[in-house]
Structure formats: structure tokens, C-alpha cells
Coordinates of C-alpha atoms in Angstrom, one line a residue:
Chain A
X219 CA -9.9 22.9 -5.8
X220 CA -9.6 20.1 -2.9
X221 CA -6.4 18.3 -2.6
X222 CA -6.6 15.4 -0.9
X223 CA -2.7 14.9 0.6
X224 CA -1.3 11.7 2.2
X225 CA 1.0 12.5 5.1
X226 CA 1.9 9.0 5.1
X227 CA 3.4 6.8 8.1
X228 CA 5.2 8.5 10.9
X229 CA 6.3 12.3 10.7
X230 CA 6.7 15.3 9.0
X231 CA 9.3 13.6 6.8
X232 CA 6.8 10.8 5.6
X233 CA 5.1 13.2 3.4
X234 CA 6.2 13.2 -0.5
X235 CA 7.7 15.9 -2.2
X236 CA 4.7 16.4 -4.5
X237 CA 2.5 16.6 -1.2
X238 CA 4.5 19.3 0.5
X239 CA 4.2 21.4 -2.5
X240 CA 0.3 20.8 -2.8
X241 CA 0.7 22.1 0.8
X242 CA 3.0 25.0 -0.2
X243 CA 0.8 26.2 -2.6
X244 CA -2.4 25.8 -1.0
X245 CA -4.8 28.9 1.0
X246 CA -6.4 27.1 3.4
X247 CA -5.3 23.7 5.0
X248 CA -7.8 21.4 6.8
X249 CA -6.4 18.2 8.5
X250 CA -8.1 15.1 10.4
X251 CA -6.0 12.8 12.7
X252 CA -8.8 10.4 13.9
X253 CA -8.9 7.8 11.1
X254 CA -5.2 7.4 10.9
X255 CA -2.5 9.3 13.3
X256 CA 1.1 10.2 12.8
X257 CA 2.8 9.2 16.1
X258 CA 6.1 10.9 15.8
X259 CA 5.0 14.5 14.9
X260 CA 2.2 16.8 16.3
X261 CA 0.1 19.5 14.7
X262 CA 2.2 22.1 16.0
X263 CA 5.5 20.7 14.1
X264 CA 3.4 20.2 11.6
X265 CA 2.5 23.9 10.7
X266 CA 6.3 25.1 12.0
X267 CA 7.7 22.4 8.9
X268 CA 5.0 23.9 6.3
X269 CA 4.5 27.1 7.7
X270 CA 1.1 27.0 7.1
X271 CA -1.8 27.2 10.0
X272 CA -3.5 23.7 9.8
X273 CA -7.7 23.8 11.1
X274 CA -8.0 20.0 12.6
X275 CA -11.2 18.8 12.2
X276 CA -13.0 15.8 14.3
X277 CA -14.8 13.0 13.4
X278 CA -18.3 15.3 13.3
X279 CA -16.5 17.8 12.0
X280 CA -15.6 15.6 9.1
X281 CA -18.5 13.5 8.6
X282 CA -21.4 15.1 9.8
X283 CA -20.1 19.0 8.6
X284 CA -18.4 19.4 5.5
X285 CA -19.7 22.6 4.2
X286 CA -16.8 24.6 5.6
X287 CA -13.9 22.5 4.1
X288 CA -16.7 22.4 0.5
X289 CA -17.1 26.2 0.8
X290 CA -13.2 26.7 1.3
X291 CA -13.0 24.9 -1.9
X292 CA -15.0 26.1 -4.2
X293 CA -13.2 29.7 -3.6
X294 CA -9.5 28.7 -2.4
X295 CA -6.6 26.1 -3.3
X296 CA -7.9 23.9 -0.5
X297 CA -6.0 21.0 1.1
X298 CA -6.9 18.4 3.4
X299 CA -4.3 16.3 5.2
X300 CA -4.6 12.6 6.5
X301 CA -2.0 10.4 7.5
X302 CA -1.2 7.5 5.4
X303 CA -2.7 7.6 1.8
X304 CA -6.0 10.5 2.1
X305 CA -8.6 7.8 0.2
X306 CA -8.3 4.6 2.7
X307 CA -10.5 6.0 4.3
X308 CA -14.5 5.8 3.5
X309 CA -14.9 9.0 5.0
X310 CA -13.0 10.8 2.8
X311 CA -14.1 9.1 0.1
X312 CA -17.4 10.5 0.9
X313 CA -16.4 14.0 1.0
X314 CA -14.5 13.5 -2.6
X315 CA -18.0 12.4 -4.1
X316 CA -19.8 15.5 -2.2
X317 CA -17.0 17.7 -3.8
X318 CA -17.3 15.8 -7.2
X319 CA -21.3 16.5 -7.2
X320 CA -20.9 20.2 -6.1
X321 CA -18.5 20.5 -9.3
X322 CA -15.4 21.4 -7.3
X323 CA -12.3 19.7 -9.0
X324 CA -10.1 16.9 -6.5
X325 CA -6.8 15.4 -6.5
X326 CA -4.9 12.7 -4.7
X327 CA -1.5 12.8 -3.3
X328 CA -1.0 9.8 -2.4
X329 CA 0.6 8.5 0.9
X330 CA 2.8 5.7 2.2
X331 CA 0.8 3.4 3.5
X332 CA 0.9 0.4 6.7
X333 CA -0.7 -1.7 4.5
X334 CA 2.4 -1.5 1.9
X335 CA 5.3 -1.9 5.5
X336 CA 3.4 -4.7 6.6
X337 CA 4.7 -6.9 3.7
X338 CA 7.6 -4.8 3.1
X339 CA 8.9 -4.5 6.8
X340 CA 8.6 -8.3 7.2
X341 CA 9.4 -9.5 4.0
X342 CA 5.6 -11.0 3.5
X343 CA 5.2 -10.7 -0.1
X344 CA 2.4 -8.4 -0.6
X345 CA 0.5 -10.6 -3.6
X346 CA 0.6 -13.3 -0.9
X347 CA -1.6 -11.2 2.2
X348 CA -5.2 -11.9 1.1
X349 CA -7.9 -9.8 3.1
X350 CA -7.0 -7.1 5.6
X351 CA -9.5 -6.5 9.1
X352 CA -9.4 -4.6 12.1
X353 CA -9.2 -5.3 16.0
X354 CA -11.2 -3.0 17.5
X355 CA -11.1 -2.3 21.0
X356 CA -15.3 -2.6 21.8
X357 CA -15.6 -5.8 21.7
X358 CA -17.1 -7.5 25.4
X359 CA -14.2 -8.3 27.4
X360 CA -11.4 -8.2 25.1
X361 CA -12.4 -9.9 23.0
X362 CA -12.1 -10.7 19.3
X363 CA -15.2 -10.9 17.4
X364 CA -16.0 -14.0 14.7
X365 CA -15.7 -11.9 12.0
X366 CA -11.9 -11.3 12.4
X367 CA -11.6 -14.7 13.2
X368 CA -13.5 -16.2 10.0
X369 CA -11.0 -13.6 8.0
X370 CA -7.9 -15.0 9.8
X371 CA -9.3 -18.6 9.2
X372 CA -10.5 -17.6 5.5
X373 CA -6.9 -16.3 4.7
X374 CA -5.3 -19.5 6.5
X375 CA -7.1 -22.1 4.9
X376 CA -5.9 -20.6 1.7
X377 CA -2.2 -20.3 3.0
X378 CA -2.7 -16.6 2.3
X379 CA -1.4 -13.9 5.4
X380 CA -3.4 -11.5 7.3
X381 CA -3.1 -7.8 8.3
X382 CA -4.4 -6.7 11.7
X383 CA -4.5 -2.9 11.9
X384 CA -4.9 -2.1 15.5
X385 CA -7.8 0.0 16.4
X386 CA -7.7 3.5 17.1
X387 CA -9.7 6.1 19.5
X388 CA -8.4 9.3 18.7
X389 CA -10.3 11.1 21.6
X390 CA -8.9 9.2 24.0
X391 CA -5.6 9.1 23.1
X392 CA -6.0 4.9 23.1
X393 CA -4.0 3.1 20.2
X394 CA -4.0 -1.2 20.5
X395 CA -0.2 -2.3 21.3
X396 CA 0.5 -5.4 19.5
X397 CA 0.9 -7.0 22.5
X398 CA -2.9 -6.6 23.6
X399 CA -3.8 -7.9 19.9
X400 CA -1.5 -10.6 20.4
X401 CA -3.5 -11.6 23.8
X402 CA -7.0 -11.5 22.4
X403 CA -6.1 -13.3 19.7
X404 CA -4.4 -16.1 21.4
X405 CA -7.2 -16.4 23.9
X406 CA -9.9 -16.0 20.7
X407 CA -7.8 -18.7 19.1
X408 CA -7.6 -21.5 22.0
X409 CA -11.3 -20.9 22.8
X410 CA -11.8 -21.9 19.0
X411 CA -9.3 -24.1 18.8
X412 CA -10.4 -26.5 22.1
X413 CA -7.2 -28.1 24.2
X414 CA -7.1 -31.4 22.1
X415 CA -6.1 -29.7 18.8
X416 CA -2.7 -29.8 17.9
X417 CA -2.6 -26.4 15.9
X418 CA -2.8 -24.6 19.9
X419 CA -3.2 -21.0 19.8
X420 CA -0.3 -20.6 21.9
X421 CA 2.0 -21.8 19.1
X422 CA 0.6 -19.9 16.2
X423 CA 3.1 -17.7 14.7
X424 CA 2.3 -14.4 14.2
X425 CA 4.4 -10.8 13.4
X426 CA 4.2 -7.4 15.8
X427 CA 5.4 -4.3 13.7
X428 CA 5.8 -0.6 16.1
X429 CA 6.7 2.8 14.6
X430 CA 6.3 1.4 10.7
X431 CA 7.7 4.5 8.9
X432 CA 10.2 5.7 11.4
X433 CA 13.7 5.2 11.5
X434 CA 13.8 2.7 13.7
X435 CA 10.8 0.3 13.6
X436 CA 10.5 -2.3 15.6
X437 CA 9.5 -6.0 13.8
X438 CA 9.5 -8.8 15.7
X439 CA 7.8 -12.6 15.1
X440 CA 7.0 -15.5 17.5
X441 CA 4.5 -17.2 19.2
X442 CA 1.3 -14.9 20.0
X443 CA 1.9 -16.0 23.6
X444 CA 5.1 -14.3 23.3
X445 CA 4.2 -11.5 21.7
X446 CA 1.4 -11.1 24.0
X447 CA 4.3 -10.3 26.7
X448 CA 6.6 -8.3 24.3
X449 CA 6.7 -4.3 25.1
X450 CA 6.7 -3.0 21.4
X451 CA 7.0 0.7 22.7
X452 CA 5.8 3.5 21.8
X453 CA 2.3 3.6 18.6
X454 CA 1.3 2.7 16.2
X455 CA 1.7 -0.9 16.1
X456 CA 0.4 -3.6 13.6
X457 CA -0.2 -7.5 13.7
X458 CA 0.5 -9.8 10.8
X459 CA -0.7 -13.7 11.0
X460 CA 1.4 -15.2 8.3
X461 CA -0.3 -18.0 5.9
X462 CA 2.0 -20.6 4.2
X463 CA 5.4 -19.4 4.3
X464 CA 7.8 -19.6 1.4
X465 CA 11.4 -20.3 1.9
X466 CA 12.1 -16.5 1.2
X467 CA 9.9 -15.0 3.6
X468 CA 10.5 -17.7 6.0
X469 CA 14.7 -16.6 6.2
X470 CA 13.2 -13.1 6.3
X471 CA 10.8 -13.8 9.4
X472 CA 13.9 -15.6 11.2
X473 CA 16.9 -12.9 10.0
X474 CA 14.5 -9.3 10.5
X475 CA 12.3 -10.1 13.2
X476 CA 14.2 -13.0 15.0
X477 CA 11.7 -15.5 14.6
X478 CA 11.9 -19.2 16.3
X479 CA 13.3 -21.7 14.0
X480 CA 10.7 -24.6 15.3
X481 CA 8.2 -22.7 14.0
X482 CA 8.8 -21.9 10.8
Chain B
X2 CA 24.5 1.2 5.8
X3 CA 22.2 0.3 3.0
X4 CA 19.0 2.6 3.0
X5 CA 16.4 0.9 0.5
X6 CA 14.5 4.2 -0.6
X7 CA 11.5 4.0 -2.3
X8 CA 11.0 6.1 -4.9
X9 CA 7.2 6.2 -4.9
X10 CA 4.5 6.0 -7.7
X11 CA 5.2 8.2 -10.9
X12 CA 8.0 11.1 -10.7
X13 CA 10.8 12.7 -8.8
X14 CA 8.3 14.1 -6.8
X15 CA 6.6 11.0 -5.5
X16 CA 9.3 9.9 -2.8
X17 CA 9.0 11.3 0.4
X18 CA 11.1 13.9 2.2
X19 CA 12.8 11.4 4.0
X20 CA 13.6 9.3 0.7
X21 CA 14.7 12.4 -0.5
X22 CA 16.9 13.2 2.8
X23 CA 18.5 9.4 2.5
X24 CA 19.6 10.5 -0.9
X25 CA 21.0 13.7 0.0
X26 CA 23.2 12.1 2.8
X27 CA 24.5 8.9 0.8
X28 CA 27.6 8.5 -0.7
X29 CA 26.8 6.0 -3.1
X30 CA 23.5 6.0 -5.2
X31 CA 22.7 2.5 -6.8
X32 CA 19.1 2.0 -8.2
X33 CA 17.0 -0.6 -10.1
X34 CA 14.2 0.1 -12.7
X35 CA 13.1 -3.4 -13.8
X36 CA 10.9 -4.5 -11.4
X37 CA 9.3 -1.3 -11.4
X38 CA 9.4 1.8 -13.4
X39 CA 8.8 5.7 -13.1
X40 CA 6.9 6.7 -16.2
X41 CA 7.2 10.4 -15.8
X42 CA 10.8 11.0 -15.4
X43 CA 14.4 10.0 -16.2
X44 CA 17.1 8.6 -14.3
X45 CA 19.0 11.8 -15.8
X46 CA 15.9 14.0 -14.2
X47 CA 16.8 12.3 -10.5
X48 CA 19.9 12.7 -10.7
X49 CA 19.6 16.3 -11.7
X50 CA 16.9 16.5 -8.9
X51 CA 18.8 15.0 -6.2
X52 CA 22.0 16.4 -7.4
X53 CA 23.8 12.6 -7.5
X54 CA 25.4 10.6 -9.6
X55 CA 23.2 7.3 -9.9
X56 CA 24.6 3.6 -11.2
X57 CA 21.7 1.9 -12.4
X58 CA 21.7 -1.7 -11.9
X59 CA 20.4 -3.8 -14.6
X60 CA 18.2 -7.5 -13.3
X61 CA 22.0 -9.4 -13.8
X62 CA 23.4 -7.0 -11.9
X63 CA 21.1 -6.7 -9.0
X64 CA 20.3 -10.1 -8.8
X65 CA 23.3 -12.0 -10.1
X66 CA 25.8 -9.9 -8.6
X67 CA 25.2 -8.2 -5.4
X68 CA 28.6 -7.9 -4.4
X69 CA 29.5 -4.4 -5.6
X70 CA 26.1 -2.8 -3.6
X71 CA 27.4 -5.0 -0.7
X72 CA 30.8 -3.5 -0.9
X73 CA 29.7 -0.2 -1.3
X74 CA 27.5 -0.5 1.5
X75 CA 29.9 -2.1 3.5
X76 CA 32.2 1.2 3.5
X77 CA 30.1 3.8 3.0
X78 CA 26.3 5.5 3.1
X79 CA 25.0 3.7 0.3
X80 CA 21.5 4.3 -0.9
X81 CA 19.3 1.5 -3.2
X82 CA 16.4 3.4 -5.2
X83 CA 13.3 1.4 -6.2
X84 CA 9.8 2.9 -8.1
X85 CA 7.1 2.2 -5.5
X86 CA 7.8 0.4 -2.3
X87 CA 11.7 -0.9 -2.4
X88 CA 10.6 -3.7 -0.5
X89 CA 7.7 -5.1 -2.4
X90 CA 10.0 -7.5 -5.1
X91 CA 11.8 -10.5 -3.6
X92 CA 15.4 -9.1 -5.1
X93 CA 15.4 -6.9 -2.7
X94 CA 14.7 -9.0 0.4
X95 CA 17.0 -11.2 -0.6
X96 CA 19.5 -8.3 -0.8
X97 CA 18.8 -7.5 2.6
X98 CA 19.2 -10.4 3.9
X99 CA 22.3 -11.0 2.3
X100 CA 23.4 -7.4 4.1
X101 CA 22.1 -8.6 7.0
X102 CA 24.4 -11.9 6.8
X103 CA 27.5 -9.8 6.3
X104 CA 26.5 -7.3 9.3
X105 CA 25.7 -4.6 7.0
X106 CA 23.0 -2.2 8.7
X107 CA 20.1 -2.1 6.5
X108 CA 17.1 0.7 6.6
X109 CA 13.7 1.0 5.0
X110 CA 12.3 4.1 3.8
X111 CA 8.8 3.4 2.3
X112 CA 7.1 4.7 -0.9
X113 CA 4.1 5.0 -1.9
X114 CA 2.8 2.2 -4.1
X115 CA 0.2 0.9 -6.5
X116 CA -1.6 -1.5 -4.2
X117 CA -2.4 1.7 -2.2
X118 CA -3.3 3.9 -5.2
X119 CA -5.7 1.1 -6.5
X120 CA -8.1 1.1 -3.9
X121 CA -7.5 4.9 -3.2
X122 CA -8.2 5.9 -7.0
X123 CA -11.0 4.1 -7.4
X124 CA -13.0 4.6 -4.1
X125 CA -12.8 0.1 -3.6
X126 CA -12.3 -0.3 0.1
X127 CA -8.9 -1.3 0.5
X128 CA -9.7 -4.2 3.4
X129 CA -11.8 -5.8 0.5
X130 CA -9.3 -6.4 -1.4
X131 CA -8.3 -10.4 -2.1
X132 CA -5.4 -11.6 -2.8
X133 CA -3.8 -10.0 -5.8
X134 CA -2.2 -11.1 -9.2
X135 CA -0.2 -10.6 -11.9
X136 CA -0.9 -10.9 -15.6
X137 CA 2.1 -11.6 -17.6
X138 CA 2.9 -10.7 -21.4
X139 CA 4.6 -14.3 -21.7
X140 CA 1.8 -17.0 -21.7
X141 CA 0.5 -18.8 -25.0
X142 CA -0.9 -16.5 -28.1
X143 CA -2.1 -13.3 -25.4
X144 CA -3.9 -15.6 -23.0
X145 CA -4.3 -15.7 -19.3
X146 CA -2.6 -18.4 -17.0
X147 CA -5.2 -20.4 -15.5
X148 CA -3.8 -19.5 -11.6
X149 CA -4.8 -15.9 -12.6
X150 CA -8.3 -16.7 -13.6
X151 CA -8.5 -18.7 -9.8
X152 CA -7.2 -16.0 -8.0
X153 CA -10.3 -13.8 -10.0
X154 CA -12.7 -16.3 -9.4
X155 CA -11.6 -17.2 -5.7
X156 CA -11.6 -13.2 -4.7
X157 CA -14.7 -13.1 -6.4
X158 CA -16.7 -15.8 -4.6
X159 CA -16.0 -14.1 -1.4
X160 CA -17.3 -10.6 -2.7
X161 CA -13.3 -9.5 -2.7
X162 CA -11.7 -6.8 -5.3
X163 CA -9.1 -7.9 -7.5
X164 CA -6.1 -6.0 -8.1
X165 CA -4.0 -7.5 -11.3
X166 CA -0.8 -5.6 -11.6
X167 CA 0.3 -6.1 -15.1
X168 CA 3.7 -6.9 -16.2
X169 CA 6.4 -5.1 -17.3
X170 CA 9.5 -6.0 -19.2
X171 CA 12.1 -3.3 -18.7
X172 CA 14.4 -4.7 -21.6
X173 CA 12.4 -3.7 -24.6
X174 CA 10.7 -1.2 -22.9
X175 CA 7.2 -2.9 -23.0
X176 CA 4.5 -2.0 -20.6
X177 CA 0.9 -4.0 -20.2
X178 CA -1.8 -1.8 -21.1
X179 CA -5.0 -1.9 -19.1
X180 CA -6.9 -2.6 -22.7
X181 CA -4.8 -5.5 -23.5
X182 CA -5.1 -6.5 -20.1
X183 CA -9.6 -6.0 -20.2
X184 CA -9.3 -7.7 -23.8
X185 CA -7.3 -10.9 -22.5
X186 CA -9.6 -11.6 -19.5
X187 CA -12.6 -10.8 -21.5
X188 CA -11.5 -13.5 -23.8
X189 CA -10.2 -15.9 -21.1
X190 CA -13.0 -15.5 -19.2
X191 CA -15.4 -15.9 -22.1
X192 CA -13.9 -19.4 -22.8
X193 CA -14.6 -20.6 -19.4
X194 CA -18.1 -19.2 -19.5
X195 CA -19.4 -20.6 -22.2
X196 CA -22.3 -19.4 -23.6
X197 CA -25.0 -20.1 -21.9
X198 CA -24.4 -18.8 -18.6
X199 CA -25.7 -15.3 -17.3
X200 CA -22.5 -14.2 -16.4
X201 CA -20.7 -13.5 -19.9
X202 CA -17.6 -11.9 -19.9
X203 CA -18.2 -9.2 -22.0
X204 CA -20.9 -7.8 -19.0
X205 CA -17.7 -8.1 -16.4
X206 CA -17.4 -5.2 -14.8
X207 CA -13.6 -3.8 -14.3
X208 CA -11.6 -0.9 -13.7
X209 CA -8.4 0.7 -15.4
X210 CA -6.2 2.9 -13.6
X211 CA -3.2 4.9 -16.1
X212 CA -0.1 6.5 -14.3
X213 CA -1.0 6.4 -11.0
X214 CA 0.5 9.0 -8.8
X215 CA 1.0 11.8 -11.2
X216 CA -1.5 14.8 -11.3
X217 CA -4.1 13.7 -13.7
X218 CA -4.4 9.5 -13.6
X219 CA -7.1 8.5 -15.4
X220 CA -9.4 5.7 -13.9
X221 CA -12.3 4.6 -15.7
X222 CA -14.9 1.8 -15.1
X223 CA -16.6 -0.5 -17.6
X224 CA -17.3 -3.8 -19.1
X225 CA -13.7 -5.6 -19.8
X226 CA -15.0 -5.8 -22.9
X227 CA -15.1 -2.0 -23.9
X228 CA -12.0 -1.4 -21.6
X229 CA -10.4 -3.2 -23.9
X230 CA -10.6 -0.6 -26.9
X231 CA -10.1 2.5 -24.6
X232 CA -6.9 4.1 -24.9
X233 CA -5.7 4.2 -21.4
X234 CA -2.3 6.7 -23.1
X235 CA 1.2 6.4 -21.4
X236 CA 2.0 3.7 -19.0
X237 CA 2.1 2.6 -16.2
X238 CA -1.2 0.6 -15.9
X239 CA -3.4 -1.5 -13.6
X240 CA -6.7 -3.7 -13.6
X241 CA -9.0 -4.0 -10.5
X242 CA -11.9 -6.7 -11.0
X243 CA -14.2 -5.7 -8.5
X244 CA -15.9 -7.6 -6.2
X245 CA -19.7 -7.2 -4.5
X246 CA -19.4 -3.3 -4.1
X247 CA -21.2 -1.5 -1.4
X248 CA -23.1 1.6 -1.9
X249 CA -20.4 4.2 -1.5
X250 CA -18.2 1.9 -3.7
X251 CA -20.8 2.0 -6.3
X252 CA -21.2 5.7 -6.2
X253 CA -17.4 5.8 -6.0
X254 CA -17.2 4.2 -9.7
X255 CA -19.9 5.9 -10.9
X256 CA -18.9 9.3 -9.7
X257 CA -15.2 9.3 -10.0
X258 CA -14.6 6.3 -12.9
X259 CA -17.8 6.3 -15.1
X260 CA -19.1 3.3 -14.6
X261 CA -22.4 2.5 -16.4
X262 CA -25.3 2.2 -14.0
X263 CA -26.3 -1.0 -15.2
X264 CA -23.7 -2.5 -14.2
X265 CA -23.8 -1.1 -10.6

């Protein structure tokens, strides 16, 4: 049996109650932390709040060898932990078929997700975010490339928000600040945008989120030229370009995350 | 302080240990279960579970008269419970801003939620996701509002996944199913067809997702036309209308929801 569990947003304390038990009751517990990451915990405090040992597995570990997680299933109870929900993830999607076709039985626990505290944090409704994409850090010179543009502009057009997740390098330790996302995309934006435009990137309104899932997360909206020089702290951090606002989400933007009145 | 606790997808067990912490350490329990709803317990079971007394709050009563929560909050630890997310409904933004107004400290704790659980139960990437809708029971003789069918047709156009979250009214206890759902859109989008295009409703390819979140949901993937005599059992349900699918996403509905190959 493989359990897929979600450890959700932040720490230990994100998991569910269902997902600790799948934990409890498991033999052998696998864990990756390089597709998601769960800033305010470590592996160690991890295994001391289960009392379980935990075998972290790497990307190749993962992707390129999952006999030993398979083979650990098809004898033992068998988890496998990821932060946020355990199926966002293709990668452990893959592994779920793999299981699936080697007749081993799965399950989903399902996590909390940033995808769900980007609208909920900033009181964005959720039905009104159209498609999500990715900043990822190999791009030139910091750069953004056209494709997350033409989603940003895609999403616009229809008045719809956008979620930015930040991207992620595991092995180096190296998460995207909101403030670098901010940057790029302000620069991306008045490159596209040319000087005699009135919509000027430096004006676009746009919504940094740090420590989503922790006690105290950080939510702030303004100007990307503002956010571009805001310290959001410590990982992981998010960016939201809002669409139309409605009068709602617009109070929300100004009362949460201190928005500038001119601008909404 | 007013902690907004999510209560996560299906049973006392799908909050998190946080949630669950919140609860422990609150003096006053409110909670709400009409804009969303935990099929596999009782508000007797939480309580039990938690080991608290909890004073539901009917729609009036949320909505109509916030001043008691308010109160509450104002002088002591006062927890709000909400299925799912207790930020994804507009009530409860507008509750905390209204806290917010009166200098009431307000706190987050995130659940998991069925926007998450769509893409991860069916293996649908969840950044190809469009915007998402709502069917409602209330519109003509079982029809579909035309704003619904755009929000289909616009996703679709684009290659995006729909998710439809399908309504729920808590007052007589009546709960969309995902056939009635599969049979209304095969209808709708029948009549907007015609017939003589390719692209007949009864060959639209769609995926229902029953109770979400507990240990055996069932997801299965198939013309909306023969979803809409499968019995999907107890509630809750939802309806994904898939976009262009990409290999793994194929084998994904294959694999894990039985979708006919020639519809792949």
C-alpha cells in the first residue's frame, strides 16, 4: 500500500489529522522536499513530531528510481510525504500510475495547498484566478519568459487574476523572494509595455504573500515597483497579479495587505 | 482574536493539527455549514472530537448578524470553523474585514479544499486549470446558465480544465450530484451544438469526483452523457471538464478514472 500524504503549507502542524495517522500507522516512510518545501520545519523535527525515521529522496531518486519506494510497497504500509497536497505534482503522479500498473493499491491525503492561500490570504476569490504559471529562475538575465507573460496578459484581458509560484532549487537552497518576481516582472512588463502606454508597468498592481501557512504570513499589495523593494523575509513567498477587482476584494486588498487607494 | 479554521475536505480528520490546536485553545467555538459541508461527520462528532461545545451559525446568522461572533471575538479566543478553506466564500472576508474595522485580530488557518483535490484526484495538472464555475440547482426546468456554458467553452478554447463546483443548499439538505450535473451539460451543451457538428455532447469527455477527501473517493471519467446515469453514492460531488490533456494526464484518467480510450 502507498499513501501519498500532503504535509501541506509551512510545518509540522500543517499536516491533517488523517495524514499523521497514515503516518502513524505506516512501516516505512519516504519523503521528497524538492518539488515543494516546508520552510518552517526540517526533516529532523519532522521524524522527532512522528517518531518515525523519514528516507528523503532527490529528484533522481524520485523520478529516475522508484523501485525502492515500489518494492517497499508492495510488502509494507508505505508512505510518501510532500509538502502541500502529494498529487500537484507530475512527478508523483507518475509514480501513482507506476504503482497502479504494478497492482499496488494508493491513497491520497490530501494537503493545504498555496494555490488555495493565494485567494484566501488576499481575499481574491478563488473562481475569479484563471490560469496559474511559474517564475522560474533560468531565464537569461532575469528575465521573464513570453509564456508567463501571454498567461498574465491572457488572464488580464479576461479580468481574471494570476498566481505566480516562485521557483524553487532545492539543491541550492535558492527560493524566488517576491521581491525578485516583482522586479522581473516590472522590467518584463515596461519592455512590453513601451514608455508611451499609459497602463506603465511601474503602476501595475500586484500582491506578495511570505510564510502562507504560518502564523504569521506576511500579505502585502502595491505597485510591482514597490514590491520589487519590499523585504518579505524569510520563504516561501508567492505573487498574485489581480484581474478586475470587485468591490469586495478590492476593501480586502486595501484593509489585509495595505494596498494604495489610487490604485484600486 | 478570531482564528478562521478550516475544517478541510470530508471528516473530523481532514483539518490539520494546527486547526485542530486553534480549537483546543479557543474559548468560543462558532461554525458555519452552508456554504460548505462535511459529508462524513456530524457537528455532534466535532464536538465530541474536539471536546467543545460548538454554536452553529445558520446563513442569517453569519451573514445578517455578525455582531455576536464579533463580540465574542472581541473578548475572548474565539474560533470560526468552515468545511474546506474558511476563506474561500465571500461571508467570511467580509467578516474579517468587518473584525479588522473594529481592531479585532484575525488569523487564518487553511484547509484543505476541493479545488486542490480536483486536479490532485484526477491526475489534471493543476496550472491548467481555467477559471472555474458553479452550476446551480436554481435556473429554469434543470438547465445551465449560459455564463456557465462560456466559462466551459472559454477554458476550453485555450486547452484549460474546467472545474464546476456544484451547488449546495444546506436548508433542505440537497446536494448536486455529479450525474445531474453530466446530464444537465450534456443537454445544454447538446442544444448549442446542434446536430450537425462533430463535436456532440454526448462524446464530451468529463470527470466526476464523489466525497473527496475521505479514504475511498470515487473518480471516474467518461462521456457526460453516461456520467449522467452513474451513481456517484453520497455527496459531496464535483465535475471537471477537461481540457487538451497531455500524455500523463491521459494515462492519469485512464489509469486512475476509467476513461475510455477513445476518448483519450
Amino acid at each position: 500500500m502507498l499513501t501519498f500524504v500532503g504535509l501541506g503549507l509551512y510545518d509540522e502542524c500543517s499536516i491533517t489529522i488523517e495524514g499523521r495517522d497514515a503516518i502513524d500507522s505506516a512501516d516505512r516512510v519516504f519523503a521528497e522536499f524538492y518539488t515543494s518545501y516546508l520552510a518552517g520545519t526540517t526533516v529532523a523535527d519532522l521524524e522527532a513530531f512522528h517518531d518515525v525515521e523519514i528516507e528523503v529522496r532527490d529528484r533522481a531518486g524520485t523520478e529516475r528510481d522508484p523501485v525502492p519506494v515500489l518494492d517497499a510497497a508492495r510488502e509494507d504500509r508505505t508512505a510518501f510525504l510532500v509538502g502541500g497536497d502529494p498529487m500537484i505534482s507530475t512527478t508523483h503522479v507518475d509514480l501513482r500510475l507506476r504503482a497502479h500498473e504494478e497492482r499496488i493499491d494508493t491513497r491520497v491525503v490530501h494537503g493545504t495547498t498555496a494555490q488555495t492561500a493565494a485567494s484566501s490570504l488576499t481575499g481574491l476569490q478563488n473562481y475569479r484566478f484563471g490560469k496559474a504559471t511559474t517564475l522560474p529562475f533560468a531565464y537569461g538575465s532575469g528575465g521573464v519568459p513570453e509564456s508567463v507573460l501571454g498567461v498574465i496578459a491572457g488572464n488580464r484581458e479576461r479580468g481574471l487574476h494570476t498566481l505566480c509560484y516562485l521557483d524553487i532549487e532545492a539543491e541550492r537552497e535558492a527560493y524566488m523572494s517576491a521581491a525578485d518576481a516583482a522586479s522581473r516582472l516590472a522590467d518584463a512588463l515596461e519592455d512590453s509595455d513601451g514608455n508611451d502606454t499609459g497602463d506603465a508597468s511601474s503602476e501595475t498592481l500586484a500582491v506578495g504573500i511570505a510564510r502562507a501557512g504560518s502564523s504569521e504570513p506576511l500579505v502585502r499589495a502595491d505597485r510591482l515597483s514597490m514590491l520589487a523593494s519590499t523585504d518579505f523575509g524569510d520563504p516561501l513567498h508567492l505573487l498574485v497579479i489581480p484581474g478586475d477587482l470587485h468591490h469586495l476584494e478590492a476593501e480586502a486588498l486595501e484593509t489585509l495587505a495595505g494596498a494604495p487607494t489610487d490604485l484600486l
